[in-house]
XYZ file of N, CA and C in Angstrom:
612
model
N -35.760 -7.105 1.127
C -35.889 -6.013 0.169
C -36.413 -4.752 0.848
N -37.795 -5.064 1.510
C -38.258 -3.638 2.485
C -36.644 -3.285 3.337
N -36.553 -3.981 4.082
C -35.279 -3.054 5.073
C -33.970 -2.646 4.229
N -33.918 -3.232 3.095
C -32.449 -3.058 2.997
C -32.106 -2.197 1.297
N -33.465 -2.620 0.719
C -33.406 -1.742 -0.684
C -33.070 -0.335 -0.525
N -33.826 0.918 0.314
C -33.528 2.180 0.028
C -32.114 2.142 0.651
N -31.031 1.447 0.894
C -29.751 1.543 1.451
C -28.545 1.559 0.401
N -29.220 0.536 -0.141
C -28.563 0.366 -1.098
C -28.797 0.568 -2.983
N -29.920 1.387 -2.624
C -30.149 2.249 -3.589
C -29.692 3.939 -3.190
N -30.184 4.210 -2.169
C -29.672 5.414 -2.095
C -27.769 5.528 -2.444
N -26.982 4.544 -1.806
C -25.800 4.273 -1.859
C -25.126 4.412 -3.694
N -26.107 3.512 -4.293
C -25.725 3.706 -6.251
C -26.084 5.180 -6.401
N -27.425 5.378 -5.857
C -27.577 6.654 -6.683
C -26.863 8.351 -6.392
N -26.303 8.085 -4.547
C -25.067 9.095 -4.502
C -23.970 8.489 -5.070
N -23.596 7.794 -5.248
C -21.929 7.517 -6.022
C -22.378 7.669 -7.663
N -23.475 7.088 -8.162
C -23.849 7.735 -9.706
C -23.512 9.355 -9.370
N -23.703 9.659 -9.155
C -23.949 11.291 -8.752
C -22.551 12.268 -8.868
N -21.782 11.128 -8.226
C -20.212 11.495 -7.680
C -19.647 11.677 -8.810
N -20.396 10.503 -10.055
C -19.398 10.382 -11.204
C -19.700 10.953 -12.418
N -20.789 12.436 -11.578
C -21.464 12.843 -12.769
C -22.415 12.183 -13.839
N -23.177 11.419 -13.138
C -24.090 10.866 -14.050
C -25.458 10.822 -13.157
N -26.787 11.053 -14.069
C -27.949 11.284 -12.975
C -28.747 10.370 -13.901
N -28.453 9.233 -14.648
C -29.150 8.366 -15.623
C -29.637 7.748 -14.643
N -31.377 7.551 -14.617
C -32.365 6.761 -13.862
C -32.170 5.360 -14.464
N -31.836 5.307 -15.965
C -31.876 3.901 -16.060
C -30.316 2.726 -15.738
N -28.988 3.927 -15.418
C -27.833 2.960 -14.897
C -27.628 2.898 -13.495
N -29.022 4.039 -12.914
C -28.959 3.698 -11.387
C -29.580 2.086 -10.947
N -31.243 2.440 -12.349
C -31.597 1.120 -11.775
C -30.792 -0.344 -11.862
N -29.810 -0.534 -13.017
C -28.830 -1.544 -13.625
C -28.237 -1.608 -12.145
N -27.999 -0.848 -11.764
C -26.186 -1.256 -10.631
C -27.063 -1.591 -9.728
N -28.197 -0.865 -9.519
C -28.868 -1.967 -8.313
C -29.441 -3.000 -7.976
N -29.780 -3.273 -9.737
C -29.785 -5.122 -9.694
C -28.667 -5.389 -9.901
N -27.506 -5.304 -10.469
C -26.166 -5.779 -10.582
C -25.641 -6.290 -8.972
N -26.154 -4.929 -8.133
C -25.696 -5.432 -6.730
C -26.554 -6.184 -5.505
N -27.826 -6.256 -6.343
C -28.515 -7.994 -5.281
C -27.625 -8.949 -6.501
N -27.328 -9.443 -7.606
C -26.851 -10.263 -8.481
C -25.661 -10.596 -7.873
N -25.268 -9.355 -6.933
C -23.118 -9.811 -6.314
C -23.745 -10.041 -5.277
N -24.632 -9.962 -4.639
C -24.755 -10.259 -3.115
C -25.148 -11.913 -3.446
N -25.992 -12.190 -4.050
C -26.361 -13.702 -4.452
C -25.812 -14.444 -4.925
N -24.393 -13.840 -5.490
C -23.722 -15.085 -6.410
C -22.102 -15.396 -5.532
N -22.265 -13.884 -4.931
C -20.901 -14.251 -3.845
C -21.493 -14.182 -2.223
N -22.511 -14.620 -2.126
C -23.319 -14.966 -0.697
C -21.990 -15.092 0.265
N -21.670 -16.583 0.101
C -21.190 -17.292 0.961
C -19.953 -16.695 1.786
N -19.403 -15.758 0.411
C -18.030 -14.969 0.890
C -18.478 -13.824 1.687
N -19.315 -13.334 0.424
C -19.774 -11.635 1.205
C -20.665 -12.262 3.377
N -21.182 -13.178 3.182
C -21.195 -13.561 4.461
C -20.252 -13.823 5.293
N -19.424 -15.040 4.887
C -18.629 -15.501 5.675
C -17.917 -14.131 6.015
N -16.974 -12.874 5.412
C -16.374 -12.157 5.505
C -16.848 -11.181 7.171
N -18.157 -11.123 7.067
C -19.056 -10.232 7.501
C -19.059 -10.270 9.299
N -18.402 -9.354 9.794
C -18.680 -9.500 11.171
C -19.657 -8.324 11.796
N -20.302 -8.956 12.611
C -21.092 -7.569 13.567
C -20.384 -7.364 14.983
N -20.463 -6.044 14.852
C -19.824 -5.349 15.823
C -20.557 -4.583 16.211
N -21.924 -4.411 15.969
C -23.222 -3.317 16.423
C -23.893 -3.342 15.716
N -25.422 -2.888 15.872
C -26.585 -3.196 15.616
C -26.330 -3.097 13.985
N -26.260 -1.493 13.384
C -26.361 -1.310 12.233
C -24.688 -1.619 11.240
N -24.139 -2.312 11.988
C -23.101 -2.816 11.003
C -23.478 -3.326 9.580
N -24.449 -4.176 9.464
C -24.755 -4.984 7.790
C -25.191 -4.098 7.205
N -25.684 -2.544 7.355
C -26.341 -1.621 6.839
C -24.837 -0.768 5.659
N -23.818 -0.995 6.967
C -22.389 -0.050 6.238
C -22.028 -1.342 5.856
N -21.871 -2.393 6.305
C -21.095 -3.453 4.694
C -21.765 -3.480 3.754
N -23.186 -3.270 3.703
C -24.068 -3.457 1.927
C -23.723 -1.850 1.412
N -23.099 -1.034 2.203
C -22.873 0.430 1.553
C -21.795 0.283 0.686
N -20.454 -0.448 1.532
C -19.053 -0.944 0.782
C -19.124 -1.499 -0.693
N -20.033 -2.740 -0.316
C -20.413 -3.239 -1.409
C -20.983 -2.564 -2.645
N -22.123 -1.925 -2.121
C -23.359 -1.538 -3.475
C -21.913 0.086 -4.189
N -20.894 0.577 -3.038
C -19.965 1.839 -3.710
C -19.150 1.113 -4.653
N -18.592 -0.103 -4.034
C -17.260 -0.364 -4.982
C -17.353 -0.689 -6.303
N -19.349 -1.820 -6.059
C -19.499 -2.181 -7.311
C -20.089 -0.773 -8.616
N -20.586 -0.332 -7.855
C -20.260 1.151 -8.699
C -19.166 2.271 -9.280
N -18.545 1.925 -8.078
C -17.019 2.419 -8.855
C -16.340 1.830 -9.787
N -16.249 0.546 -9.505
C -15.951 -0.554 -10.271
C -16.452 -0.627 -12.054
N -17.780 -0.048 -12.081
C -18.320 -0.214 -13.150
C -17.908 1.379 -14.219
N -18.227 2.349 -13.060
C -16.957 3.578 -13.813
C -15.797 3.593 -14.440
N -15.160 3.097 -13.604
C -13.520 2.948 -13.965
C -13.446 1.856 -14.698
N -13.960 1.005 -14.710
C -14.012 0.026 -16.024
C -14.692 0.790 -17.653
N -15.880 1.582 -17.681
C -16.214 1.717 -18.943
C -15.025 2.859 -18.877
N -14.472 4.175 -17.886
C -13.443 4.727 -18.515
C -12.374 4.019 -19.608
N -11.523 3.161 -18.478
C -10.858 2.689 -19.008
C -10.891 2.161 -20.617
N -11.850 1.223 -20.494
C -12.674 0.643 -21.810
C -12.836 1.684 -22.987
N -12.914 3.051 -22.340
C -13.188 4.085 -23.563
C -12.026 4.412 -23.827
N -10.817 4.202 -22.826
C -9.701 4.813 -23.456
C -8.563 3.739 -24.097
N -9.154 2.775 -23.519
C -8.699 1.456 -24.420
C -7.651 0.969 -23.619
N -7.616 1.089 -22.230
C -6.501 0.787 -21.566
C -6.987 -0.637 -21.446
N -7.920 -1.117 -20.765
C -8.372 -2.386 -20.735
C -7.970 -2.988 -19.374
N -7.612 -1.847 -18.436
C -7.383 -1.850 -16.838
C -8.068 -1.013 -16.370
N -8.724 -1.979 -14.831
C -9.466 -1.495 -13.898
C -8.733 -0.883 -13.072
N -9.080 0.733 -12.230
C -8.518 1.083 -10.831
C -9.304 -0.072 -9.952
N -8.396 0.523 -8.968
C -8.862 -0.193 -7.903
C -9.666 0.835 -6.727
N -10.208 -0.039 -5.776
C -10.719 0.424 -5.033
C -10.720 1.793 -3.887
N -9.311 1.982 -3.876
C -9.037 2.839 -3.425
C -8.375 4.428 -3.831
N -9.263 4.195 -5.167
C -8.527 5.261 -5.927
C -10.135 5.839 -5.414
N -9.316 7.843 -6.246
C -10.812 8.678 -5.457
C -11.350 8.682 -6.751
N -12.740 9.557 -6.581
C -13.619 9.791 -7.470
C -13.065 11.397 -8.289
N -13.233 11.249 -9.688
C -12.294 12.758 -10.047
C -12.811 12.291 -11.406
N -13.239 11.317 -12.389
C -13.503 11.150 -14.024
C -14.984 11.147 -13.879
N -15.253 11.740 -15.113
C -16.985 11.165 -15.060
C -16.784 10.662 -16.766
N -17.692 9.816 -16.595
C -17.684 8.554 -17.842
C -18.859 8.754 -18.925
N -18.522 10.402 -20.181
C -18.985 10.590 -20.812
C -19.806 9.374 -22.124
N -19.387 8.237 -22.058
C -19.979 7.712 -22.499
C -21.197 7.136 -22.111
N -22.062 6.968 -20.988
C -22.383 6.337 -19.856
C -23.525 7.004 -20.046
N -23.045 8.674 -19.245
C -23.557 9.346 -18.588
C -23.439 11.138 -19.035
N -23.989 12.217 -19.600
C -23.260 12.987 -19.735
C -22.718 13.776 -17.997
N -22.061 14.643 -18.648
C -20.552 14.738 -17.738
C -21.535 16.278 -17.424
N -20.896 16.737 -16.435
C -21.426 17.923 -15.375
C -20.408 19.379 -15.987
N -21.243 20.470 -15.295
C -20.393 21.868 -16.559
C -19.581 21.905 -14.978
N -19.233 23.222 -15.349
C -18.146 23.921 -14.471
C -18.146 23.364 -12.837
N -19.108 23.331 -12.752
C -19.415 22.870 -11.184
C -18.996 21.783 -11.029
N -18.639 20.898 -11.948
C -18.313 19.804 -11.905
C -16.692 18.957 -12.005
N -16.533 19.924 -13.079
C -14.826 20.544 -13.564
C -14.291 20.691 -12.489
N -14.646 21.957 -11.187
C -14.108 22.196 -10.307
C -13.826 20.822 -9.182
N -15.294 20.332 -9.160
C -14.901 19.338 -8.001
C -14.054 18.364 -8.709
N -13.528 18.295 -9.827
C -12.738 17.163 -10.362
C -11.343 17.510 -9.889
N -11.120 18.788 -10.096
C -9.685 19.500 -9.768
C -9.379 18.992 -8.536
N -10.847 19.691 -7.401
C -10.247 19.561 -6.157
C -9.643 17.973 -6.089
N -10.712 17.185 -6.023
C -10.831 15.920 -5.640
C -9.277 15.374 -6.114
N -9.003 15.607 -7.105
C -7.365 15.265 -7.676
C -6.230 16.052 -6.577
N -6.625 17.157 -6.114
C -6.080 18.182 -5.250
C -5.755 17.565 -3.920
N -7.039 16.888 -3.683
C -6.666 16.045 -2.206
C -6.146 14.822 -2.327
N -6.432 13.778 -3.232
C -5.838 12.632 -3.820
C -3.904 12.882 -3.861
N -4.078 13.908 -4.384
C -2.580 13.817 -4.548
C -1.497 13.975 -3.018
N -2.614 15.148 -1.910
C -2.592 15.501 -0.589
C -2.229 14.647 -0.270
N -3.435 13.449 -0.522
C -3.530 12.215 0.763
C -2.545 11.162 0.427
N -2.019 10.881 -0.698
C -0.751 10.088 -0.975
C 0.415 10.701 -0.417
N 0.820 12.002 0.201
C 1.992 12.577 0.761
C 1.983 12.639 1.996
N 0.443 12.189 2.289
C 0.551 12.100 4.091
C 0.454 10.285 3.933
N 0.201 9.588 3.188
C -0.259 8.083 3.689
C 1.469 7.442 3.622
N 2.055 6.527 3.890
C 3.014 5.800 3.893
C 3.244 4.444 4.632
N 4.271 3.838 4.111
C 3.898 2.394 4.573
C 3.593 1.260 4.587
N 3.356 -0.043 4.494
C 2.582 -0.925 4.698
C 1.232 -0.510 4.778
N 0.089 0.408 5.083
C -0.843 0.441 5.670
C -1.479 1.889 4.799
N -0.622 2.339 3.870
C -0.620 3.623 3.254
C -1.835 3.417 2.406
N -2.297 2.300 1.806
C -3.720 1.852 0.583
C -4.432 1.363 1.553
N -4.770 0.899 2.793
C -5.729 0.965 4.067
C -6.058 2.479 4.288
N -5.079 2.877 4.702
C -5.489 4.424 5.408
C -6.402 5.379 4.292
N -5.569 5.102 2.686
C -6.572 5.751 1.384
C -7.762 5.688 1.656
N -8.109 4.056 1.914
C -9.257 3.617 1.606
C -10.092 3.844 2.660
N -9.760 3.654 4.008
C -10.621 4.546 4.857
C -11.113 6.172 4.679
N -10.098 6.565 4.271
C -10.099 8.204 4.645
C -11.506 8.395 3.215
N -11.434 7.200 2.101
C -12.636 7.678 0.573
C -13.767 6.950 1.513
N -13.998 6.017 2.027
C -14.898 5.211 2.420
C -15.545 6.167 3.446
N -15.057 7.327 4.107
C -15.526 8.069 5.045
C -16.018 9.142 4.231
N -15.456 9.971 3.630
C -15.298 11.242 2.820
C -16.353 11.242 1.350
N -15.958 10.159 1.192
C -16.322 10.033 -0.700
C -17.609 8.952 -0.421
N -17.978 8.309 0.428
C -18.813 6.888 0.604
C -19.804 7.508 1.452
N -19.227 8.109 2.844
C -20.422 8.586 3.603
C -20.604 7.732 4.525
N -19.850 6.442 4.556
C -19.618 5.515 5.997
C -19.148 6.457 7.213
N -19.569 5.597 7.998
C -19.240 6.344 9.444
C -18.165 5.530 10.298
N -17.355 6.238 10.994
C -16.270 5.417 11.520
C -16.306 3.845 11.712
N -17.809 3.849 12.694
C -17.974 2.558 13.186
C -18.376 1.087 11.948
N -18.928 2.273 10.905
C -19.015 0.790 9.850
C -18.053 0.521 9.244
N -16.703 1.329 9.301
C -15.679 1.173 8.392
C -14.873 -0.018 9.487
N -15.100 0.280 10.601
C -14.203 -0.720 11.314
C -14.834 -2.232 11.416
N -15.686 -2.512 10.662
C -16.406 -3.619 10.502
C -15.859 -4.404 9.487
N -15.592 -3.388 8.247
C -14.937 -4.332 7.016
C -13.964 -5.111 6.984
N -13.901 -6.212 6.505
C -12.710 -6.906 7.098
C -11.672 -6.374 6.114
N -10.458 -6.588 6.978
C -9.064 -6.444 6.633
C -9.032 -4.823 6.944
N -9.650 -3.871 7.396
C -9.721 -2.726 8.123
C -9.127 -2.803 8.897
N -8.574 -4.286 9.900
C -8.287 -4.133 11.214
C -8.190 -2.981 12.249
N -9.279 -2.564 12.084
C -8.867 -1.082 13.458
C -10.129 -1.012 14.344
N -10.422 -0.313 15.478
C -11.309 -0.301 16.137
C -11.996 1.268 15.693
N -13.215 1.415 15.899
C -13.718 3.032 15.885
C -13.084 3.785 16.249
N -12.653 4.057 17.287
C -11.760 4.674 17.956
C -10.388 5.309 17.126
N -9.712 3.984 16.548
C -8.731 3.873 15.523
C -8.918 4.485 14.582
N -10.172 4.480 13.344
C -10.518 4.976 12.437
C -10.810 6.597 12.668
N -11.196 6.798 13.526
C -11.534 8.378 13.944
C -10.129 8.935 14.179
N -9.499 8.344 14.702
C -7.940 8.720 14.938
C -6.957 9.171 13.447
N -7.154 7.901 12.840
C -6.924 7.698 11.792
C -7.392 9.121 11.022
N -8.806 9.293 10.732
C -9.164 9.997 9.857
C -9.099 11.279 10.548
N -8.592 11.934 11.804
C -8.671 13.071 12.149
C -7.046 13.537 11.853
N -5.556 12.989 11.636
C -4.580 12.894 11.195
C -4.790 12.969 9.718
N -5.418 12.027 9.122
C -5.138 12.084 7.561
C -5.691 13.940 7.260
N -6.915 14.277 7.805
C -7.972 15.450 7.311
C -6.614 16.557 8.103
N -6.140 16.601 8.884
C -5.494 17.465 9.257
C -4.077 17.632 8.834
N -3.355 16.311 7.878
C -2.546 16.827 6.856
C -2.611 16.962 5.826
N -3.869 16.309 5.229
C -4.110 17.100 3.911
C -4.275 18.365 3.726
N -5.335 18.778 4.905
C -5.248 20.263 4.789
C -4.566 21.146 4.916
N -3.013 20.992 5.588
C -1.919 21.226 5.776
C -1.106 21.822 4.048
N -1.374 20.638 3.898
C -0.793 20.557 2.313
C -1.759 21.531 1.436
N -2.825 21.470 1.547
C -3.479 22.052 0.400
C -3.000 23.515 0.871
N -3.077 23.676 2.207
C -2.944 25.648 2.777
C -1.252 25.677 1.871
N -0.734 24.702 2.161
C 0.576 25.065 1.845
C 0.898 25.869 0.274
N 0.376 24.207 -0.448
C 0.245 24.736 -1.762
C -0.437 25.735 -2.663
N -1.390 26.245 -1.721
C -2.378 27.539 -2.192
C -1.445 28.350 -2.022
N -1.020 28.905 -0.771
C -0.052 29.836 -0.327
C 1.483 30.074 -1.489
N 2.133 28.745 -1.987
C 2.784 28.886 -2.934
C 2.817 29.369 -4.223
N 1.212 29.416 -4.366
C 0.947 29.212 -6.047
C 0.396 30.595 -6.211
N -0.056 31.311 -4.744
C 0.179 32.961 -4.569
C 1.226 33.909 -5.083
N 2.415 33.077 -3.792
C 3.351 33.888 -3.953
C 4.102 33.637 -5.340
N 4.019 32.560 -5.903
C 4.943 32.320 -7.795
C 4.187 33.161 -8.048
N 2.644 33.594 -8.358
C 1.552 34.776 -8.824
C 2.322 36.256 -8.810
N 2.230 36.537 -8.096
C 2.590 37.567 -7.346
C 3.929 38.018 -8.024
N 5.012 37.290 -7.839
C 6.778 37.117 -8.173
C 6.293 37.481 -9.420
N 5.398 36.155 -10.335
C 5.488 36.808 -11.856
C 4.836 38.377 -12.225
N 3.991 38.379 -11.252
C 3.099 39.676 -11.679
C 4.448 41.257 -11.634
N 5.160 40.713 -10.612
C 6.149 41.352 -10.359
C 7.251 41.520 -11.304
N 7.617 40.405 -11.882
C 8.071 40.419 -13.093
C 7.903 41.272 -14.187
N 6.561 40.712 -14.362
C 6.068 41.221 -15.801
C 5.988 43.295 -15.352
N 5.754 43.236 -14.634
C 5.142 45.234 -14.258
C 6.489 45.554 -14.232
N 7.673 44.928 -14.018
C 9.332 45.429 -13.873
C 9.753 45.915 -15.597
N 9.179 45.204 -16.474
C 9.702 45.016 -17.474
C 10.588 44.119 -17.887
N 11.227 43.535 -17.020
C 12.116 42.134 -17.339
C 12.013 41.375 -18.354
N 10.791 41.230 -17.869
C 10.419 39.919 -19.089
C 9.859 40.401 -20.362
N 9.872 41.723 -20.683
C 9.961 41.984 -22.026
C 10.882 41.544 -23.435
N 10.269 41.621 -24.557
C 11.743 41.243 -25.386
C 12.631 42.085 -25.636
């Protein structure tokens, strides 16, 4: 508990954060919820578990204590909208779960846009077999706050540090590709209409 609690508390209480919610009492819930998954799926969450350097078990209890928090978002969404389906893990962070938690003003609105902005980015650069790996690295880095070397620890990651940095220096450099692109477009349609409208054209 001393070494490993503020890890995995700090971990609930930035992803609470992510989803627009700053409730002290569903930070404390998810962080007994997540010694409750570490104890009841021991054997797996162990067996799964490889070290590859000192602070590796530090970024697998991060994986863990995010997903089961995401997990618990996208479930009461869903639940509120009556779909009665969970996302999965590799979807990004972009809803906040007004029932829960209240929801964040403008500042918050915005990062929802973006975050949908790059989501949509990062599905036009991912492809493949390996296209919901590469997602899930690129949120586990970006959106989680893991660092290359703990992401290459998780199993079924198969990649080395090296790999993942590779990985995530390609994904960040075509998303941003895309976003310059699409800013630049949504100028010039601006512009064309503004052009429009001052012509008189589009009068009746």
């Amino acid at each position: 508990m001393r070494q490993f609690h503020p890890v995995i508390a700090g971990v609930v209480l930035r992803t609470c954060r992510r989803w627009g919610c700053n409730s002290l009492t569903v930070v404390d819930d998810l962080v007994q919820e997540t010694y409750l998954k570490i104890c009841r799926e021991r054997k797996i969450i162990l067996g799964q578990f490889s070290a590859e350097h000192p602070n590796a078990f530090h970024g697998y209890l991060k994986v863990i204590a995010s997903n089961l928090v995401h997990d618990y978002f996208r479930a009461s969404h869903s639940k509120k909208r009556g779909s009665g389906l969970e996302g999965n893990s590799v979807e990004p962070v972009g809803e906040m779960t007004e029932s829960k938690c209240e929801s964040g003003g403008p500042q918050a609105i915005h990062r929802t846009v973006l975050v949908g902005q790059i989501a949509r980015a990062l599905e036009q650069v991912t492809s493949g077999s390996d296209a919901r790996r590469d997602q899930m690295v690129f949120w586990l880095y970006y959106r989680d706050g893991l660092t290359a070397s703990s992401i290459a620890t998780i199993p079924g990651i198969g990649m080395t540090t090296k790999g993942v940095e590779s990985l995530l220096f390609r994904l960040t450099r075509g998303i941003r590709d895309r976003l310059v692109s699409t800013a630049e477009q949504r100028t010039k349609d601006s512009q064309g209409a503004q052009r429009y409208k001052e012509s008189g054209l589009g009068r009746d």
